[in-house]
PDB file of C-alpha atoms in Angstrom:
ATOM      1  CA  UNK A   1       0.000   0.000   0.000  1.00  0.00           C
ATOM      2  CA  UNK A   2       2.709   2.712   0.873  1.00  0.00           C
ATOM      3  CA  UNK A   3       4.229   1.818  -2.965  1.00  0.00           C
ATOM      4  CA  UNK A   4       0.883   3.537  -4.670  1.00  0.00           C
ATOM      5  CA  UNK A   5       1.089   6.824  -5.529  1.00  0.00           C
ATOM      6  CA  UNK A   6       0.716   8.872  -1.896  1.00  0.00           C
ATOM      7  CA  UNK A   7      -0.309   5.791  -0.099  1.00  0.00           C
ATOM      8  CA  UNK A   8       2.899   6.238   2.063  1.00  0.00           C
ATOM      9  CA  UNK A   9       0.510   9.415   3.541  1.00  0.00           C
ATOM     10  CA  UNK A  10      -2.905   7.884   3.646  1.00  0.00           C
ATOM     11  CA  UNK A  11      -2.728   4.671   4.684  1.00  0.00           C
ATOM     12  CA  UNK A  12      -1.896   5.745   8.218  1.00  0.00           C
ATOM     13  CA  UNK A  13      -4.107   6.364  11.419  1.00  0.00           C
ATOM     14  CA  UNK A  14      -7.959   5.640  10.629  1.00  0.00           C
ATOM     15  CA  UNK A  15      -6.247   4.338   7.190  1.00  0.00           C
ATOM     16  CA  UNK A  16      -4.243   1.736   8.205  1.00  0.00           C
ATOM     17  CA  UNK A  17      -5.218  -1.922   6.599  1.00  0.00           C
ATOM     18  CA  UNK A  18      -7.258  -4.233   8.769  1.00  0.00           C
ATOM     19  CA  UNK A  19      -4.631  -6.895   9.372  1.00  0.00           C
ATOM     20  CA  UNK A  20      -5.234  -7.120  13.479  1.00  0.00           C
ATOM     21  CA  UNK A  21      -7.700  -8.998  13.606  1.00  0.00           C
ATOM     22  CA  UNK A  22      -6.575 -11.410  10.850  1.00  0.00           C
ATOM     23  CA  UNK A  23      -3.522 -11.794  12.607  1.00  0.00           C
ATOM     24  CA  UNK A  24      -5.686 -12.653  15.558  1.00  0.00           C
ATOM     25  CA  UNK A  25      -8.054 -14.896  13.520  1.00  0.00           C
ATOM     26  CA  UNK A  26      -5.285 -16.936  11.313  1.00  0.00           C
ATOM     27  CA  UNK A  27      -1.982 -15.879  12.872  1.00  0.00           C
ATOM     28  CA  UNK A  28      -1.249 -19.307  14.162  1.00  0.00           C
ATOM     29  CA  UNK A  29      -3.368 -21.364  12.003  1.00  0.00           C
ATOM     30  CA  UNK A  30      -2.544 -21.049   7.982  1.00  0.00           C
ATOM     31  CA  UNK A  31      -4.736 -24.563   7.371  1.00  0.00           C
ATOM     32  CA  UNK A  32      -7.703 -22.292   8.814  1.00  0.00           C
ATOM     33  CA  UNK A  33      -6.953 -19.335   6.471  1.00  0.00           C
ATOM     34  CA  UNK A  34      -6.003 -21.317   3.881  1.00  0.00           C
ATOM     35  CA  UNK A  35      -9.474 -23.271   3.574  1.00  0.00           C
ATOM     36  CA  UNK A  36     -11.512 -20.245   4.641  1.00  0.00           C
ATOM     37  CA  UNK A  37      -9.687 -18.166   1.775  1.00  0.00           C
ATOM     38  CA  UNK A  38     -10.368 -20.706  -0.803  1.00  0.00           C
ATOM     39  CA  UNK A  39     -14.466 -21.154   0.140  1.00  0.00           C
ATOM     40  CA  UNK A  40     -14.511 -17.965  -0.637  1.00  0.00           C
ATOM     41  CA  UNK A  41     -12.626 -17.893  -3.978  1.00  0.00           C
ATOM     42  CA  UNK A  42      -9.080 -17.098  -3.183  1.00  0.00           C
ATOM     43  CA  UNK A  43      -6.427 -18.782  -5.000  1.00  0.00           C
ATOM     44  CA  UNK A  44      -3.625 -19.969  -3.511  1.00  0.00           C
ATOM     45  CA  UNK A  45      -0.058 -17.989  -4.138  1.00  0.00           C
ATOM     46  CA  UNK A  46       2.746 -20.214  -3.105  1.00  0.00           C
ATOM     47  CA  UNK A  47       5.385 -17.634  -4.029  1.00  0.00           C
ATOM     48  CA  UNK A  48       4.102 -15.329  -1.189  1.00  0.00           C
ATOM     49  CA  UNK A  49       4.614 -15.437   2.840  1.00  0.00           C
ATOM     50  CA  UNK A  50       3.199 -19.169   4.531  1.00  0.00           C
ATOM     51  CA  UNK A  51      -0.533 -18.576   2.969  1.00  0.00           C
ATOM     52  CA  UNK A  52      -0.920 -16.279   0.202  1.00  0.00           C
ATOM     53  CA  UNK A  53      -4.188 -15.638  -1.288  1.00  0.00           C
ATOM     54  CA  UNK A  54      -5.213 -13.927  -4.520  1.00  0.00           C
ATOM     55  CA  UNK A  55      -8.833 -12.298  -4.972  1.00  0.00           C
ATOM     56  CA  UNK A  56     -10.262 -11.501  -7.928  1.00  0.00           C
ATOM     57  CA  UNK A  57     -11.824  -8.226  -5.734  1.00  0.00           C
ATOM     58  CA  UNK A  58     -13.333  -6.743  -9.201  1.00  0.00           C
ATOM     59  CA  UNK A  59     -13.315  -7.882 -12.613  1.00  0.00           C
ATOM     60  CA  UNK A  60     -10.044  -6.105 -13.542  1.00  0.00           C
ATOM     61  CA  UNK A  61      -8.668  -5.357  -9.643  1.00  0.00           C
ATOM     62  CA  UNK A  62      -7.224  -8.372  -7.665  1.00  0.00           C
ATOM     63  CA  UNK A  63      -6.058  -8.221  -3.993  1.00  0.00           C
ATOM     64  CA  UNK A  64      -3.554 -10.183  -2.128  1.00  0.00           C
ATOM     65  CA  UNK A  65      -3.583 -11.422   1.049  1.00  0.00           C
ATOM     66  CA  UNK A  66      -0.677 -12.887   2.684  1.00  0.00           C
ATOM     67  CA  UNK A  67       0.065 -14.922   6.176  1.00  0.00           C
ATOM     68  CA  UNK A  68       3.447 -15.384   7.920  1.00  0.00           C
ATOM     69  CA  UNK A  69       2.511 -17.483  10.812  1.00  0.00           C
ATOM     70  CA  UNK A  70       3.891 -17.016  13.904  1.00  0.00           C
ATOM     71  CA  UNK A  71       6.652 -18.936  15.385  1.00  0.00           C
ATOM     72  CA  UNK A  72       9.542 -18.812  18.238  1.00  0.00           C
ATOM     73  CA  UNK A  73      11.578 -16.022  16.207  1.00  0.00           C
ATOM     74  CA  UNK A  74       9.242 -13.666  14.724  1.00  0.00           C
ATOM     75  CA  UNK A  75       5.240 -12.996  15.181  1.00  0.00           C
ATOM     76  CA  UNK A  76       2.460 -13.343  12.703  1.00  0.00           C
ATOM     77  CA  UNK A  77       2.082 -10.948  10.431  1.00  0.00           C
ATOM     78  CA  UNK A  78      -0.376 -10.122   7.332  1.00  0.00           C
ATOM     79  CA  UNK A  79      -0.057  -8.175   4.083  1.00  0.00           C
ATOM     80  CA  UNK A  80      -2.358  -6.940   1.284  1.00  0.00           C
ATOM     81  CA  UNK A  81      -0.551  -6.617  -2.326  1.00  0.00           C
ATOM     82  CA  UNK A  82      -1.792  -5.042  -5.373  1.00  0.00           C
ATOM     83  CA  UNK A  83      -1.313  -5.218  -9.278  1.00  0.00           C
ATOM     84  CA  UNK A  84       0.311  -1.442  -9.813  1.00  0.00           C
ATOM     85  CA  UNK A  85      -2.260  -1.275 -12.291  1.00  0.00           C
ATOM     86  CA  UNK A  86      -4.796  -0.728  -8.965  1.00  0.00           C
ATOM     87  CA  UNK A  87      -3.658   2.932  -9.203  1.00  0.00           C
ATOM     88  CA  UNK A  88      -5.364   3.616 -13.060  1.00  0.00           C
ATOM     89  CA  UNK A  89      -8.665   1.853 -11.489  1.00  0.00           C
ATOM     90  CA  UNK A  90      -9.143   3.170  -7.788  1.00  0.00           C
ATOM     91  CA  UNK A  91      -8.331   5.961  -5.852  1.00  0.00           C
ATOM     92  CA  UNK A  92      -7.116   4.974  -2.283  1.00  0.00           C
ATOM     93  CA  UNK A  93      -9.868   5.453  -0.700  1.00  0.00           C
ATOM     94  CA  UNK A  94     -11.607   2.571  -2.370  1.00  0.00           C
ATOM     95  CA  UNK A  95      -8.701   0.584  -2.147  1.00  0.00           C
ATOM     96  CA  UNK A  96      -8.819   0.779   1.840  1.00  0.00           C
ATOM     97  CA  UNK A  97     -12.561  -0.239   1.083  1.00  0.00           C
ATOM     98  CA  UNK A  98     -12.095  -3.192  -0.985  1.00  0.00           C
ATOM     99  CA  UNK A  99      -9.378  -4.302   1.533  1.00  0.00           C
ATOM    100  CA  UNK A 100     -11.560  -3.628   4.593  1.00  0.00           C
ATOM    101  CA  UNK A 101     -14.528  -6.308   2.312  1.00  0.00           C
ATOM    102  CA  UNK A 102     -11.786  -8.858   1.912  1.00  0.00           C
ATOM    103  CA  UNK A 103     -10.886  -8.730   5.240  1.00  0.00           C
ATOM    104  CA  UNK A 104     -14.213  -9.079   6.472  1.00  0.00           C
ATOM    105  CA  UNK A 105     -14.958 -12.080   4.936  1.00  0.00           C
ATOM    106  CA  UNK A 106     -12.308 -14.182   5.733  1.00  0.00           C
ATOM    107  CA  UNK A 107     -13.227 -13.134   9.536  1.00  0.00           C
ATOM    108  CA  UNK A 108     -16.846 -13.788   9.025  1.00  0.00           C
ATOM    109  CA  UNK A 109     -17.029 -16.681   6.511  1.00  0.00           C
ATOM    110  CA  UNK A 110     -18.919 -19.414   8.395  1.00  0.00           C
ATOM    111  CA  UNK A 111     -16.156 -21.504   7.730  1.00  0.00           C
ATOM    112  CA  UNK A 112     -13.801 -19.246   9.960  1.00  0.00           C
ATOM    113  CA  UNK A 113     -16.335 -20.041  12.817  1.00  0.00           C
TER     114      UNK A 113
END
């Protein structure tokens, strides 16, 4: 997020992304967020962190979600990646909105229950 154009400035404060409560959710359990992520589409990245996840958000916008799963050296820790293209589609505001409906999911998919 802080590589788009001024998202270094607004994606801070009331901007940040939501990754607290994912960590919370998945940040010990990528099986979890792994089968949660692909009930509800996502397809699986291999390339990035433990889990990553790709969503096809809107028909030409994708988002990225990515687990590192905490262990004895380092704590859990989430990410949201973008196409660079994201910048010629939506202004940040929308990003942080399309995040904030990705994130929600995974937390409130039944199969995160």
């Amino acid at each position: 997020e802080h590589d788009l154009p001024g998202g270094y400035l607004f994606f801070k404060g009331p901007h940040v992304l939501p990754t607290a409560d994912l960590i919370a959710r998945y940040g010990k359990n990528s099986e979890k967020f792994l089968e949660v992520g692909r009930a509800l589409g996502g397809k699986r990245m291999p390339e990035y962190g433990d889990v990553g996840l790709e969503f096809q958000a809107l028909p030409r916008v994708s988002v990225a979600c990515v687990l590192w799963v905490e262990d004895e050296e380092f704590p859990a820790r989430v990410s949201f990646l973008f196409d660079p293209s994201i910048e010629s589609h939506l202004q940040l505001d929308v990003v942080l909105a399309l995040v904030r409906c990705v994130a929600k999911n995974l937390l409130e998919s039944r199969e995160a229950n």
